[in-house]
Tab-separated table of C-alpha atoms and ligand atoms in Angstrom:
chain	number	residue	atom	x	y	z
L	1	ALA	CA	-13.706	33.576	-0.221
L	2	LYS	CA	-16.835	31.952	1.237
L	3	ASN	CA	-18.010	30.861	-2.191
L	4	GLU	CA	-14.601	29.529	-3.024
L	5	GLY	CA	-14.735	27.378	0.111
L	6	SER	CA	-18.096	25.825	-0.642
L	7	GLY	CA	-16.972	25.278	-4.228
L	8	LYS	CA	-14.066	23.304	-2.918
L	9	ILE	CA	-16.381	21.224	-0.762
L	10	LYS	CA	-18.544	20.510	-3.790
L	11	VAL	CA	-15.564	19.355	-5.792
L	12	PHE	CA	-14.429	17.294	-2.830
L	13	ARG	CA	-17.857	15.689	-2.469
L	14	GLN	CA	-17.974	14.969	-6.180
L	15	ARG	CA	-14.596	13.239	-5.981
L	16	MET	CA	-15.684	11.193	-2.968
L	17	LEU	CA	-18.788	10.066	-4.827
L	18	GLU	CA	-16.716	9.129	-7.851
L	19	LYS	CA	-14.298	7.183	-5.681
L	20	LEU	CA	-17.176	5.339	-4.031
L	21	GLN	CA	-18.768	4.543	-7.371
L	22	GLU	CA	-15.446	3.374	-8.715
L	23	SER	CA	-14.748	1.025	-5.816
L	24	ARG	CA	-18.295	-0.296	-5.952
L	25	THR	CA	-18.047	-1.326	-9.589
L	26	LEU	CA	-14.506	-2.566	-9.000
L	27	GLU	CA	-15.822	-4.753	-6.209
L	28	HIS	CA	-18.532	-6.098	-8.480
L	29	ASP	CA	-16.077	-6.666	-11.348
L	30	MET	CA	-13.707	-8.425	-8.982
L	31	ALA	CA	-16.281	-10.912	-7.783
L	32	LEU	CA	-16.995	-11.760	-11.424
L	33	ALA	CA	-13.304	-11.902	-12.219
L	34	ILE	CA	-12.724	-14.601	-9.626
L	35	VAL	CA	-15.480	-16.693	-11.186
L	36	ASN	CA	-14.155	-16.031	-14.697
L	37	LYS	CA	-10.552	-16.728	-13.688
L	38	GLU	CA	-9.286	-13.352	-14.879
L	39	PHE	CA	-6.593	-13.204	-12.202
L	40	VAL	CA	-3.218	-14.600	-13.228
L	41	VAL	CA	0.203	-14.806	-11.638
L	42	TYR	CA	3.378	-13.291	-13.080
L	43	TYR	CA	6.830	-14.315	-11.895
L	44	GLN	CA	9.899	-12.156	-11.326
L	45	PRO	CA	13.353	-13.567	-10.514
L	46	ILE	CA	15.269	-12.786	-7.331
L	47	VAL	CA	18.978	-13.425	-7.851
L	48	ASP	CA	22.091	-13.863	-5.755
L	49	SER	CA	23.746	-10.409	-5.924
L	50	PHE	CA	27.184	-11.859	-6.545
L	51	SER	CA	26.729	-14.993	-8.673
L	52	GLN	CA	23.462	-13.727	-10.205
L	53	LYS	CA	22.125	-17.241	-9.986
L	54	ILE	CA	18.356	-17.389	-9.613
L	55	TYR	CA	17.408	-17.883	-6.000
L	56	SER	CA	13.645	-17.468	-6.148
L	57	TYR	CA	10.703	-16.180	-8.145
L	58	GLU	CA	8.246	-13.725	-6.653
L	59	ALA	CA	4.618	-14.357	-7.581
L	60	LEU	CA	2.885	-11.090	-8.497
L	61	ILE	CA	-0.832	-11.057	-9.191
L	62	ARG	CA	-2.263	-9.438	-12.334
L	63	TRP	CA	-5.805	-8.917	-13.483
L	64	ILE	CA	-6.478	-9.454	-17.165
L	65	HIS	CA	-9.563	-7.255	-17.305
L	66	PRO	CA	-11.791	-7.938	-20.346
L	67	LEU	CA	-12.136	-4.195	-21.107
L	68	LYS	CA	-9.286	-2.448	-19.308
L	69	GLY	CA	-6.519	-4.924	-20.124
L	70	LEU	CA	-3.693	-5.754	-17.744
L	71	LEU	CA	-4.314	-4.203	-14.304
L	72	SER	CA	-1.609	-3.863	-11.678
L	73	PRO	CA	-2.304	-5.023	-8.110
L	74	ASP	CA	-2.075	-1.502	-6.697
L	75	HIS	CA	-5.411	-0.866	-8.461
L	76	PHE	CA	-7.364	-3.671	-6.849
L	77	ILE	CA	-5.557	-5.099	-3.795
L	78	PRO	CA	-6.721	-2.242	-1.519
L	79	VAL	CA	-10.368	-2.884	-2.485
L	80	ALA	CA	-9.878	-6.641	-2.096
L	81	GLU	CA	-8.515	-5.998	1.406
L	82	LYS	CA	-11.416	-3.735	2.325
L	83	THR	CA	-14.019	-6.270	1.211
L	84	GLY	CA	-12.230	-9.322	2.557
L	85	MET	CA	-12.006	-10.739	-0.962
L	86	ILE	CA	-8.220	-10.790	-0.514
L	87	ASN	CA	-8.556	-13.997	1.507
L	88	GLU	CA	-9.891	-15.910	-1.449
L	89	MET	CA	-7.635	-14.139	-3.933
L	90	GLY	CA	-4.529	-14.708	-1.821
L	91	LYS	CA	-5.357	-18.374	-1.417
L	92	ALA	CA	-5.717	-18.735	-5.191
L	93	VAL	CA	-2.317	-17.062	-5.778
L	94	LEU	CA	-0.660	-19.281	-3.190
L	95	GLU	CA	-2.149	-22.375	-4.738
L	96	LEU	CA	-1.171	-21.432	-8.318
L	97	ALA	CA	2.343	-20.419	-7.286
L	98	CYS	CA	3.025	-23.559	-5.228
L	99	ARG	CA	1.631	-25.809	-7.949
L	100	GLU	CA	3.837	-24.062	-10.527
L	101	ALA	CA	7.003	-24.234	-8.388
L	102	ALA	CA	6.442	-27.893	-7.524
L	103	CYS	CA	7.029	-28.802	-11.227
L	104	TRP	CA	10.284	-26.907	-11.717
L	105	ALA	CA	13.338	-28.947	-12.561
L	106	VAL	CA	15.486	-26.628	-10.434
L	107	PRO	CA	14.521	-26.169	-6.785
L	108	ALA	CA	14.324	-22.357	-6.855
L	109	LYS	CA	12.096	-20.936	-4.156
L	110	ILE	CA	8.742	-19.311	-4.708
L	111	SER	CA	7.975	-16.051	-2.887
L	112	VAL	CA	4.336	-15.169	-2.281
L	113	ASN	CA	2.961	-11.891	-0.931
L	114	VAL	CA	0.641	-12.122	2.043
L	115	SER	CA	-1.750	-9.312	2.965
L	116	PRO	CA	-2.070	-8.224	6.609
L	117	VAL	CA	-5.745	-9.201	6.287
L	118	GLN	CA	-4.823	-12.817	5.463
L	119	LEU	CA	-2.280	-12.937	8.235
L	120	SER	CA	-4.765	-11.762	10.832
L	121	SER	CA	-6.983	-14.751	10.079
L	122	LYS	CA	-6.566	-17.746	12.388
L	123	ALA	CA	-7.252	-20.024	9.407
L	124	PHE	CA	-4.205	-18.883	7.439
L	125	ALA	CA	-1.589	-21.330	8.772
L	126	GLY	CA	-3.893	-24.257	8.027
L	127	ILE	CA	-4.515	-22.970	4.495
L	128	VAL	CA	-0.782	-22.781	3.797
L	129	LEU	CA	-0.194	-26.255	5.155
L	130	SER	CA	-2.977	-27.828	3.147
L	131	ILE	CA	-1.729	-26.169	-0.061
L	132	LEU	CA	1.806	-27.454	0.585
L	133	LYS	CA	0.462	-30.920	1.139
L	134	GLU	CA	-1.813	-30.801	-1.891
L	135	THR	CA	0.892	-29.539	-4.274
L	136	GLY	CA	3.762	-31.529	-2.764
L	137	LEU	CA	5.978	-28.438	-2.537
L	138	PRO	CA	8.547	-28.846	0.253
L	139	PRO	CA	7.923	-26.158	2.921
L	140	ASP	CA	11.466	-24.798	2.650
L	141	ARG	CA	10.857	-23.818	-0.970
L	142	LEU	CA	8.052	-21.472	0.022
L	143	GLU	CA	8.821	-17.959	1.124
L	144	LEU	CA	6.094	-15.658	2.423
L	145	GLU	CA	6.518	-11.911	2.040
L	146	VAL	CA	4.790	-9.976	4.803
L	147	THR	CA	4.785	-6.250	5.435
L	148	GLU	CA	5.689	-4.457	8.606
L	149	SER	CA	2.096	-3.345	9.078
L	150	SER	CA	1.031	-7.004	9.462
L	151	LEU	CA	2.794	-7.049	12.792
L	152	PHE	CA	1.767	-3.599	13.893
L	153	THR	CA	-1.254	-4.937	15.720
L	154	GLU	CA	-2.370	-5.931	19.192
L	155	SER	CA	-3.340	-9.410	18.084
L	156	THR	CA	-0.843	-12.228	18.591
L	157	THR	CA	-2.270	-14.205	15.643
L	158	PRO	CA	0.128	-12.917	12.933
L	159	MET	CA	3.218	-13.618	15.041
L	160	ASN	CA	1.964	-17.046	16.146
L	161	THR	CA	1.146	-17.975	12.560
L	162	LEU	CA	4.549	-16.921	11.269
L	163	ASN	CA	6.411	-18.687	14.061
L	164	LYS	CA	4.438	-21.854	13.446
L	165	LEU	CA	5.058	-21.841	9.677
L	166	ARG	CA	8.688	-20.961	10.169
L	167	ALA	CA	9.164	-23.907	12.526
L	168	LEU	CA	7.966	-26.126	9.679
L	169	GLY	CA	10.587	-24.707	7.322
L	170	VAL	CA	8.650	-21.980	5.487
L	171	LYS	CA	10.803	-18.865	4.975
L	172	ILE	CA	9.578	-15.418	5.965
L	173	SER	CA	10.633	-12.125	4.383
L	174	ILE	CA	9.720	-8.699	5.616
L	175	ASP	CA	8.682	-6.654	2.593
L	176	ASP	CA	9.039	-2.938	1.864
L	177	PHE	CA	11.382	-2.564	4.781
L	178	GLY	CA	12.055	0.988	5.851
L	179	THR	CA	8.685	2.387	4.851
L	180	GLY	CA	6.726	1.277	7.923
L	181	TYR	CA	7.133	1.441	11.659
L	182	SER	CA	8.406	-1.923	12.802
L	183	SER	CA	10.145	-1.793	16.124
L	184	LEU	CA	13.561	-3.364	16.374
L	185	SER	CA	12.545	-5.482	19.352
L	186	ARG	CA	9.614	-6.945	17.441
L	187	LEU	CA	11.893	-7.700	14.519
L	188	SER	CA	14.504	-9.489	16.580
L	189	ARG	CA	11.874	-11.534	18.426
L	190	LEU	CA	10.431	-12.851	15.210
L	191	ALA	CA	13.706	-13.597	13.531
L	192	PHE	CA	12.642	-13.392	9.916
L	193	ASP	CA	14.789	-14.968	7.246
L	194	LYS	CA	15.044	-11.928	5.000
L	195	ILE	CA	14.575	-8.212	4.874
L	196	LYS	CA	13.521	-6.691	1.561
L	197	ILE	CA	14.798	-3.170	1.116
L	198	ASP	CA	12.122	-1.012	-0.460
L	199	LYS	CA	12.795	0.069	-4.028
L	200	SER	CA	12.443	3.753	-3.139
L	201	PHE	CA	15.812	3.555	-1.353
L	202	VAL	CA	17.428	1.531	-4.126
L	203	HIS	CA	16.356	4.080	-6.745
L	204	SER	CA	18.054	6.905	-4.825
L	205	ILE	CA	21.182	4.954	-3.914
L	206	SER	CA	23.392	6.876	-6.345
L	207	THR	CA	21.894	10.321	-5.884
L	208	GLN	CA	21.058	10.609	-2.193
L	209	GLU	CA	23.515	9.920	0.552
L	210	ASP	CA	20.605	9.373	2.947
L	211	ALA	CA	19.329	6.463	0.889
L	212	LEU	CA	22.781	4.908	0.741
L	213	ASN	CA	23.122	5.246	4.509
L	214	ILE	CA	19.714	3.710	5.150
L	215	ILE	CA	20.615	0.721	2.985
L	216	LYS	CA	23.926	0.420	4.809
L	217	LEU	CA	22.024	0.436	8.095
L	218	ILE	CA	19.493	-2.180	6.965
L	219	THR	CA	22.094	-4.584	5.547
L	220	GLY	CA	24.148	-4.229	8.734
L	221	MET	CA	21.105	-4.870	10.865
L	222	ALA	CA	20.145	-7.902	8.775
L	223	LYS	CA	23.618	-9.369	9.277
L	224	SER	CA	23.611	-8.882	13.017
L	225	LEU	CA	20.159	-10.483	13.285
L	226	ASN	CA	21.292	-13.397	11.100
L	227	MET	CA	18.995	-12.479	8.228
L	228	LYS	CA	19.645	-11.930	4.535
L	229	ALA	CA	19.091	-8.596	2.811
L	230	VAL	CA	17.277	-8.388	-0.537
L	231	ALA	CA	17.190	-5.210	-2.618
L	232	GLU	CA	14.127	-4.703	-4.804
L	233	GLY	CA	13.761	-2.445	-7.825
L	234	VAL	CA	17.363	-2.816	-9.054
L	235	GLU	CA	17.417	-1.291	-12.532
L	236	THR	CA	21.018	-0.382	-13.274
L	237	GLN	CA	24.468	-1.927	-13.088
L	238	GLU	CA	25.601	0.980	-10.933
L	239	GLN	CA	22.883	0.283	-8.356
L	240	LEU	CA	23.895	-3.383	-8.317
L	241	GLU	CA	27.558	-2.531	-7.764
L	242	ARG	CA	26.733	-0.228	-4.875
L	243	LEU	CA	24.535	-2.914	-3.320
L	244	GLN	CA	27.292	-5.499	-3.722
L	245	ALA	CA	29.719	-3.128	-2.008
L	246	LEU	CA	27.305	-2.934	0.945
L	247	GLY	CA	27.105	-6.726	1.117
L	248	CYS	CA	23.457	-6.990	0.107
L	249	ASP	CA	22.852	-10.728	-0.481
L	250	PHE	CA	20.052	-10.796	-3.062
L	251	ALA	CA	18.684	-8.502	-5.735
L	252	GLN	CA	15.496	-8.204	-7.753
L	253	GLY	CA	14.558	-5.760	-10.483
L	254	TYR	CA	14.288	-5.002	-14.175
L	255	LEU	CA	18.081	-5.403	-14.510
L	256	PHE	CA	17.577	-9.155	-14.050
L	257	GLY	CA	14.062	-9.589	-15.377
L	258	LYS	CA	10.579	-8.078	-15.370
L	259	PRO	CA	7.585	-9.938	-13.993
L	260	GLN	CA	6.468	-12.394	-16.689
L	261	PRO	CA	3.709	-14.972	-17.111
L	262	CYS	CA	6.276	-17.730	-17.726
L	263	ILE	CA	9.530	-18.448	-15.982
L	264	ASP	CA	12.964	-19.138	-17.499
L	265	GLU	CA	12.903	-22.454	-19.399
L	266	ARG	CA	16.125	-23.612	-17.809
L	267	ILE	CA	14.454	-23.482	-14.426
L	268	ARG	CA	11.247	-25.039	-15.625
L	269	ASN	CA	12.779	-27.866	-17.682
L	270	GLY	CA	16.271	-28.155	-16.253
F	1	C2E	P1	5.899	-5.524	-3.819
F	1	C2E	O1	5.660	-6.805	-3.117
F	1	C2E	O2	6.780	-4.537	-3.151
F	1	C2E	O3	6.428	-5.928	-5.255
F	1	C2E	C1	7.421	-5.235	-5.951
F	1	C2E	C2	6.836	-4.369	-7.033
F	1	C2E	O4	7.902	-3.726	-7.719
F	1	C2E	C3	6.082	-5.147	-8.119
F	1	C2E	O5	5.005	-4.343	-8.552
F	1	C2E	C4	7.131	-5.294	-9.212
F	1	C2E	O6	6.570	-5.472	-10.497
F	1	C2E	C5	7.832	-3.961	-9.102
F	1	C2E	N1	9.193	-4.006	-9.608
F	1	C2E	C6	10.011	-5.069	-9.706
F	1	C2E	N2	11.218	-4.717	-10.191
F	1	C2E	C7	11.165	-3.397	-10.424
F	1	C2E	C8	12.114	-2.440	-10.938
F	1	C2E	O7	13.254	-2.751	-11.275
F	1	C2E	N3	11.692	-1.155	-11.003
F	1	C2E	C9	10.438	-0.759	-10.630
F	1	C2E	N4	10.114	0.520	-10.753
F	1	C2E	N5	9.520	-1.633	-10.139
F	1	C2E	C10	9.885	-2.934	-10.041
F	1	C2E	P2	3.578	-4.962	-8.823
F	1	C2E	O8	3.722	-6.304	-9.462
F	1	C2E	O9	2.776	-3.910	-9.524
F	1	C2E	O10	2.990	-5.194	-7.385
F	1	C2E	C11	2.688	-4.106	-6.535
F	1	C2E	C12	2.374	-4.566	-5.138
F	1	C2E	O11	1.154	-5.315	-5.116
F	1	C2E	C13	3.416	-5.521	-4.577
F	1	C2E	O12	4.504	-4.767	-4.096
F	1	C2E	C14	2.629	-6.217	-3.488
F	1	C2E	O13	2.613	-5.440	-2.327
F	1	C2E	C15	1.232	-6.244	-4.061
F	1	C2E	N6	0.955	-7.610	-4.579
F	1	C2E	C16	1.298	-8.191	-5.754
F	1	C2E	N7	0.835	-9.461	-5.839
F	1	C2E	C17	0.197	-9.707	-4.672
F	1	C2E	C18	-0.496	-10.843	-4.119
F	1	C2E	O14	-0.595	-11.916	-4.707
F	1	C2E	N8	-1.023	-10.688	-2.865
F	1	C2E	C19	-0.918	-9.527	-2.148
F	1	C2E	N9	-1.459	-9.465	-0.926
F	1	C2E	N10	-0.269	-8.449	-2.627
F	1	C2E	C20	0.277	-8.528	-3.877
F	2	CA	CA1	6.766	-8.442	-2.310
F	3	CA	CA1	8.476	-4.837	-1.755
F	4	CA	CA1	5.788	-2.377	-2.445
């Protein structure tokens, strides 16, 4: 049994070393990738649940790695956050997305994800404002998606930043709702514009009563706080119908469109 234990530790240590090595080369590759402009933005529609008219596009970062191909953000965002590189990366996404949306013939909104690391920086509000000015995108066409964990901090910077941007017309969505620990009082004080229901609940809406009840709770809460509810990860007609029955305002998912490098031509060209 003793040997077995130390064997396990060896395996564990080996894995830790591998992980370290992996993140070290990833970090190095990422620095190069910024220089080589290997990061691109894909766009996924968010539609009105009832009319199915396009309301917004969410900007989702992708890494076109020269050897590994298309990499999803879950592979590199955590490392970018750890190294602080997310600040530069996030700024680049915001700039690309706002520049893109400013040329659309139809004034759909553009939704951009913001890392808790970016939001804890005092410089962030100024960065957003200068990008809006530079690209000419009206503030009310920009929507920032922040996670609950951004606000789960002692610092008042994230809240101050969001309140300031919101006063200028920028919309704020709380992402992945239901998976974190946001307190109701914090939520009501901030008065976000939207709550995004995490796709894990949407995927179980037809098979688990719990999931259905949680979505019912979130949409009800959104209404009473004067916010809109958005369901993410909608893949089937049945899921959509259940969400409509619960009064969920907006929907996003493969049923309406996958993230793509180019947006619908009717939006782009009118
Ligand atoms: P998220 O913000 O919750 O984005 C939704 C994720 O669900 C996206 O994954 C999207 O491609 C995926 N998705 C959309 N519709 C469906 C569906 O019908 N079914 C399923 N199974 N999945 C669907 P993606 O693009 O891989 O992004 C993963 C996460 O990476 C995002 O989760 C977001 O937290 C983060 N992320 C993406 N772009 C950025 C960025 O520019 N900045 C920051 N800070 N984070 C980003
Ligand atoms: Ca998001
Ligand atoms: Ca989400
Ligand atoms: Ca997510």
